[in-house]
Amino acid sequence: MKIAILGASRPHLPLYLKAREMGLETYCIAWAEGAFCKDYADHFCDISIVDKDRIAELCISENIDGIISNALEPAVPIMAYVAEKCGYNGISYEAARRAVNKKLMRMRIKSTGACPQPAFHLMRDSSEIPELFPAIVKPVDSSCSNGVTKVSCAADMKDAVERALQASSDKEILIEQYIEGREVSVESISFRGRHHILAITDKETTGAPYFVETAHHQPSCLPAGIQDKIREYTVSMLSALEIDNGASHAEFKIDADGNVYFIEVGARGGGDFISYELVRLSTGYDFVKGMIEVALGHFSEPRLNTGMYSGVYFLSQETSYIKDFIASNADRDWVVDYCIQEGELKPLRKSQDRSGYIIYQADHKIIADKNEYEK
């Protein structure tokens, strides 16, 4: 069988390696510049990953059997368009457009009543500021915390709106009620409308104003009752948004009273090593293989193991102690991988500002104690 893979940056390598392991003939679709994975594919096609018609033509002419990508937001509607055009298994193009546009996502959840979500307001400039404070200002069409800011008063709104506009292709802003509380993500895989929850991930962030993730841990340590509620809302939300095939990465907030609010979802696996590493390390499930199986129209239901923990800590100016944490623990048996980039540590405004990471797997949650490493 043949499969087309959108994207060729280094994080996509697990897709190519897994496809090769499964005996598939692979077509790498990406621009040549920076295409790290092109030598791992059977065929390289120098095509932009957003040129959906050329990609569809290639898939038809080469008799390709499915199309896949992961953790790459711009690829979501392209995969759906090509799947519809070529008769592959996937989500509809309409569902994909909702999944990459927070306005359409919010409106669909509101109209269906699928699950609780924050109050929200849409705007295109700062001329009409809603009385919704504290609030989160974000572009309707971005990911990786790009353009996201917390504002507490009207005086801070103009700069937040301008920052969000710069990160938005649609030049439209979503202003949401800020939910104080813990943040988690939910990693799922779906096949023809049946949803499988793989893991709930506890998240650590920089907090206000940018909320860039600094660590992820699986499994969640939330009470069982709250986790059950999160799973229920995830299934309801995925069904309402018609994300009925493939991986998904949903985000929720839980307030002090245990109320759960849907924040957003991507119709793809989570970045930050979540879908490529952490799910496999904590559950034993081969998430990447599952994504490929769904794309090819056949699927084995997940069997999850329990008892293992996994996580990742990210290095930045705000988490400078992680550098010493890595140095002190690099040879421990629970360390899966680590990296420290050269140069000065950057302040976190978006995910791309990070300067390194350390990934772990253990029979307990590994704690990087800031106080210990800042002595």
XYZ file of C-alpha atoms in Angstrom:
375
model
C 0.000 0.000 0.000
C 1.010 3.616 -0.567
C 0.665 6.580 1.770
C 1.290 10.301 1.303
C 2.827 12.148 4.254
C 2.451 15.931 4.511
C 5.445 17.656 6.062
C 9.114 16.728 6.300
C 10.512 18.548 9.331
C 12.405 16.542 11.942
C 9.344 15.992 14.234
C 7.632 14.119 11.356
C 10.326 11.437 11.306
C 8.310 8.966 13.462
C 5.618 8.902 10.748
C 8.145 7.936 8.070
C 9.867 5.349 10.231
C 6.586 3.773 11.292
C 5.261 3.677 7.712
C 8.477 1.959 6.611
C 8.159 -0.529 9.494
C 4.593 -1.268 8.320
C 5.875 -2.034 4.812
C 4.211 0.985 3.187
C 5.463 2.849 0.144
C 5.814 6.489 1.222
C 5.459 9.792 -0.625
C 6.984 12.770 1.169
C 5.202 16.014 0.290
C 6.986 19.218 1.318
C 9.142 22.038 0.026
C 12.693 20.871 -0.613
C 14.262 23.488 1.637
C 14.509 22.118 5.158
C 12.917 18.772 4.201
C 14.727 16.706 6.848
C 12.637 13.573 6.218
C 12.879 13.418 2.432
C 15.635 10.782 2.493
C 13.461 8.550 4.701
C 10.698 8.342 2.068
C 10.498 6.234 -1.073
C 9.466 9.276 -3.121
C 9.972 12.999 -2.550
C 7.529 15.517 -4.038
C 8.594 19.174 -3.930
C 5.071 20.547 -3.401
C 3.809 22.993 -0.791
C 1.761 21.187 1.850
C -1.067 23.719 1.337
C -1.342 23.176 -2.437
C -4.321 20.883 -2.023
C -5.219 20.454 -5.693
C -1.684 19.470 -6.759
C -1.507 17.040 -3.848
C -4.853 15.496 -4.823
C -3.699 15.159 -8.434
C -0.510 13.430 -7.278
C -2.443 11.017 -5.063
C -4.786 10.096 -7.890
C -2.051 9.688 -10.525
C 0.116 7.560 -8.200
C -2.781 5.426 -6.912
C -1.978 6.355 -3.314
C -4.170 4.726 -0.647
C -4.259 7.387 2.086
C -2.843 10.657 3.382
C -1.438 11.502 6.821
C 0.298 14.199 8.829
C 0.559 14.959 12.528
C 0.899 17.897 14.929
C 0.830 20.277 11.945
C -2.211 22.551 11.993
C -2.059 23.812 8.354
C -2.096 20.201 7.138
C -5.480 19.414 8.740
C -7.776 20.948 6.063
C -5.443 19.801 3.274
C -5.635 16.171 4.407
C -9.424 16.428 4.626
C -9.744 18.011 1.173
C -7.549 15.352 -0.444
C -9.317 12.544 1.438
C -12.694 13.739 0.147
C -11.370 14.167 -3.397
C -9.697 10.752 -3.472
C -12.162 8.726 -1.378
C -9.764 8.150 1.527
C -10.751 7.689 5.125
C -10.630 10.999 7.012
C -12.727 13.861 8.328
C -14.790 16.074 6.042
C -13.336 19.298 4.699
C -16.068 21.221 6.525
C -15.143 19.552 9.824
C -11.475 20.300 9.197
C -12.214 23.991 8.641
C -14.029 24.098 11.995
C -11.085 22.371 13.646
C -8.600 25.063 12.579
C -10.849 28.066 13.197
C -11.683 28.829 16.824
C -14.661 30.982 15.854
C -16.328 28.175 13.899
C -15.412 25.752 16.673
C -16.984 27.926 19.389
C -20.154 28.517 17.349
C -20.635 24.788 16.705
C -20.195 23.857 20.382
C -22.638 26.633 21.328
C -25.272 25.550 18.799
C -25.063 21.863 19.757
C -24.635 22.327 23.521
C -22.029 19.571 23.389
C -20.167 20.669 26.529
C -19.545 23.730 28.701
C -17.206 26.381 27.297
C -16.192 29.937 28.274
C -18.300 32.935 27.269
C -16.802 34.520 24.137
C -16.939 37.534 21.829
C -15.669 38.014 18.258
C -14.055 41.190 16.964
C -11.852 42.475 14.143
C -10.339 45.532 15.842
C -10.215 47.249 19.218
C -13.070 49.668 18.560
C -15.695 47.678 20.468
C -14.207 46.198 23.605
C -16.544 43.825 25.455
C -16.953 43.979 29.207
C -15.421 40.555 29.690
C -12.541 40.743 32.131
C -10.320 38.979 32.853
C -10.214 37.615 29.312
C -8.040 35.645 26.920
C -7.418 37.302 23.549
C -6.422 34.946 20.738
C -6.486 34.729 16.928
C -9.263 32.527 15.564
C -6.779 30.683 13.342
C -3.455 30.050 15.056
C -1.810 27.427 17.267
C 1.184 26.948 19.604
C 0.087 29.894 21.796
C 0.879 32.352 18.985
C -0.828 35.695 19.589
C -2.475 34.607 22.862
C -2.615 37.131 25.745
C -4.486 37.465 29.023
C -5.930 40.933 29.693
C -7.419 42.190 32.948
C -8.753 45.608 31.935
C -9.769 47.685 28.907
C -6.472 49.583 28.935
C -4.561 46.401 28.064
C -6.895 45.309 25.298
C -5.501 47.311 22.353
C -1.998 45.812 22.529
C -3.448 42.316 22.993
C -5.720 42.722 19.974
C -2.853 43.976 17.821
C -0.699 41.033 18.870
C -3.490 38.594 18.029
C -4.172 40.287 14.675
C -0.526 39.913 13.682
C -0.789 36.156 14.293
C -4.093 35.774 12.407
C -4.504 35.144 8.678
C -8.248 35.858 8.921
C -7.654 39.063 10.924
C -10.323 38.060 13.411
C -10.001 37.898 17.184
C -11.673 35.695 19.768
C -12.061 37.181 23.235
C -12.926 34.559 25.818
C -13.828 34.583 29.475
C -10.703 33.618 31.406
C -11.173 30.429 33.424
C -8.912 30.306 36.464
C -7.789 26.768 37.160
C -5.834 23.748 35.996
C -5.256 22.999 32.333
C -5.170 19.576 30.707
C -5.152 18.162 27.225
C -6.873 14.989 26.045
C -5.235 12.724 23.483
C -7.711 10.678 21.441
C -7.989 8.620 18.290
C -11.217 8.078 16.378
C -12.299 5.680 13.661
C -15.568 6.152 11.781
C -17.241 7.949 14.661
C -15.986 5.781 17.516
C -13.748 7.779 19.879
C -10.985 6.297 22.029
C -9.502 8.396 24.854
C -5.823 7.492 25.167
C -4.530 9.841 27.863
C -5.265 12.989 29.834
C -2.178 15.188 30.052
C -1.497 17.560 32.939
C 0.041 20.793 31.664
C 2.303 23.398 33.241
C 2.465 26.859 31.658
C 4.118 30.227 32.118
C 0.762 31.604 33.246
C -0.329 35.118 32.319
C -0.031 36.792 29.981
C 1.083 34.257 27.298
C 0.384 30.777 28.764
C 3.111 28.912 26.895
C 3.504 25.298 28.060
C 6.608 24.542 30.115
C 5.887 20.866 30.912
C 3.484 17.984 30.195
C 2.840 14.897 32.325
C 0.857 11.671 31.811
C -1.260 10.250 33.323
C -3.222 13.074 34.899
C -3.354 13.274 38.679
C -6.841 14.833 38.685
C -9.544 13.068 40.757
C -11.238 10.172 38.961
C -14.627 11.906 38.887
C -13.237 14.947 37.101
C -11.353 12.747 34.638
C -14.605 10.909 33.866
C -16.290 14.238 33.175
C -13.425 15.278 30.872
C -13.724 12.021 28.933
C -17.502 12.458 28.600
C -17.136 16.021 27.310
C -14.373 14.987 24.900
C -16.537 12.339 23.235
C -19.500 14.733 23.029
C -17.337 17.532 21.621
C -15.641 15.343 18.995
C -19.024 14.075 17.822
C -20.454 17.605 17.630
C -17.469 18.846 15.602
C -17.553 15.685 13.438
C -13.919 14.856 14.127
C -14.777 11.235 13.457
C -11.491 9.903 12.044
C -7.894 10.302 13.175
C -6.028 11.797 16.091
C -7.232 14.735 18.171
C -5.722 16.934 20.857
C -8.271 18.763 23.028
C -7.681 21.296 25.785
C -9.831 21.813 28.897
C -9.682 24.001 32.025
C -10.933 22.903 35.457
C -11.886 25.594 37.980
C -11.643 25.436 41.780
C -15.182 24.008 42.030
C -14.419 21.128 39.676
C -16.288 22.604 36.711
C -14.788 21.548 33.367
C -14.665 23.916 30.366
C -13.744 23.069 26.788
C -11.058 25.435 25.448
C -10.178 24.125 21.956
C -9.298 21.048 19.930
C -6.971 20.181 17.066
C -7.894 17.426 14.616
C -4.350 16.075 14.877
C -2.027 14.640 17.460
C -0.578 16.995 20.038
C 2.820 18.591 19.509
C 5.481 18.988 22.212
C 6.272 15.222 21.937
C 2.803 14.354 23.272
C 1.599 12.248 20.360
C 5.009 11.085 19.160
C 6.443 10.095 22.544
C 4.437 10.596 25.727
C 1.337 8.548 24.834
C 3.453 5.549 23.879
C 5.626 5.885 26.976
C 2.722 6.132 29.428
C 0.209 3.736 27.823
C 2.199 1.412 25.582
C -0.092 2.338 22.677
C 1.538 3.003 19.298
C -0.299 6.248 18.528
C 1.577 6.875 15.270
C 0.714 3.424 13.932
C -2.917 4.033 14.882
C -3.008 7.293 12.909
C -1.637 5.533 9.827
C -4.134 2.683 10.194
C -7.040 5.162 10.327
C -5.765 6.977 7.226
C -5.654 3.664 5.337
C -9.170 2.694 6.442
C -8.406 -0.185 8.794
C -7.944 0.082 12.539
C -7.164 -2.044 15.577
C -8.786 -0.747 18.760
C -6.272 0.515 21.325
C -5.202 -1.659 24.239
C -3.792 0.570 26.951
C -1.404 -0.402 29.723
C -1.372 1.481 33.020
C 1.272 2.029 35.644
C 3.864 4.049 33.749
C 4.362 7.819 33.816
C 5.867 10.008 31.143
C 6.517 13.688 30.700
C 8.587 16.470 29.205
C 10.102 19.612 30.710
C 11.037 22.516 28.431
C 14.005 24.837 28.866
C 13.551 28.601 28.571
C 14.463 31.809 30.348
C 11.534 31.267 32.714
C 12.622 27.675 33.409
C 16.395 28.166 33.417
C 16.703 25.652 36.289
C 15.844 22.870 33.811
C 19.355 23.234 32.398
C 20.839 22.158 35.743
C 18.113 19.525 36.123
C 19.188 17.999 32.794
C 22.884 18.142 33.729
C 22.211 16.425 37.055
C 20.024 13.647 35.644
C 21.140 13.025 32.054
C 22.455 9.528 32.831
C 19.421 8.369 34.857
C 17.601 5.308 33.513
C 14.309 7.234 33.396
C 15.651 9.765 30.886
C 14.391 8.993 27.380
C 15.896 11.987 25.563
C 17.133 15.497 26.174
C 18.446 18.496 24.252
C 20.011 21.850 25.129
C 20.345 24.324 22.271
C 23.253 26.717 22.024
C 22.776 30.408 22.708
C 21.021 32.503 25.308
C 17.753 31.356 26.822
C 14.748 33.196 25.408
C 11.697 34.503 27.253
C 8.604 32.489 26.306
C 6.068 34.256 24.102
C 5.287 31.198 21.962
C 6.292 27.531 21.845
C 9.051 28.174 19.305
C 10.986 30.232 21.895
C 12.035 27.158 23.888
C 15.725 26.251 24.095
C 15.650 22.562 24.990
C 13.821 19.714 26.723
C 14.102 16.515 28.743
C 11.686 13.577 28.286
C 11.172 10.932 30.971
C 9.458 7.585 31.574
C 9.205 6.126 35.077
C 6.904 4.282 37.466
C 6.128 7.643 39.107
C 5.897 11.288 38.120
C 9.336 12.901 37.912
C 9.417 16.283 39.664
C 11.893 18.977 38.631
C 12.007 21.056 41.793
C 12.830 24.668 40.931
C 13.961 25.404 44.494
C 16.476 22.559 44.411
C 18.119 23.685 41.176
C 18.147 27.420 41.845
C 20.158 27.218 45.058
